[in-house]
Amino acid sequence: MSEKTAITPATHTAPPAAFSHGVKKGNVLQVAGQVGFLPAVAGRAPTVAGPTLREQTLQTFANVKAVLEEGGAGWDDVMMMRVYLTDVAHFAEMNEIYDQYFAEQGLKAPAAARTTVYVGLPPGLLIEIDALAVLD
């Protein structure tokens, strides 16, 4: 059996509890829920990318991508993404940002995705995204 390996990119702070930003076992990589925090700075608390959904979504994509790359994957390896929004009014804007971002990534085929409204994110955070990737 293959070992389970925790993934934490250098751009990320250590998780605040006993979990990992990503876990890889065999050819499966699960990216834990990522939010719009800017890259980590030693000695500083995590900082939100900005107050807007666009700023936070683009930073969240960057954070998911960092975990994917640290685990040896890329966007084309992602089979499923789950998007959690804190406000139902953000669906249309998030879809627009999502479509534009992934058009720029040149994907061969988009991942399956699910979006839901979840109001339990810490104050100031508008979006969280997790992803499941399968490597060749």
Steps between C-alpha positions, in 0.01 A plus 500: 500500500617851433563743783284799573702822469400839640542794261575854622644743243751761619239767421265362766503533878501187710141384551349618830396146597587138418425513129691556178457743211513196277546125528637271232468123499596308190369695203229685698550852634235665717540875542340618824277804498704805406404862554625835371797550732807664350826299508625443853742742664689362800383650826182652353144383524339394170381798293195495273580598138239773506138571578357413157385164372729538196813558710421212731401259222815561298717458810308186595569357152869584548499322835329189360747501209796522740383187682436321171848585371667404828328163465611456138166589340345779297154625410456233230538233770207638701192280480278687746491845659267615771440872542351641818362854494377700800234686301257366240522839325862415403413204272490696172819695570685187613392315184632788288835502685517119484431488125756770423770348721466152355479628142841658564635167635438324167342192655447194284174428685348679796463321832165408644400767750247574767424836659312545823437777749669449833487768766758353739816659361697734728401869482616675182537182295260464208607176329664164564598241237620141530606266221555134429769412244604169348851483357603285205 
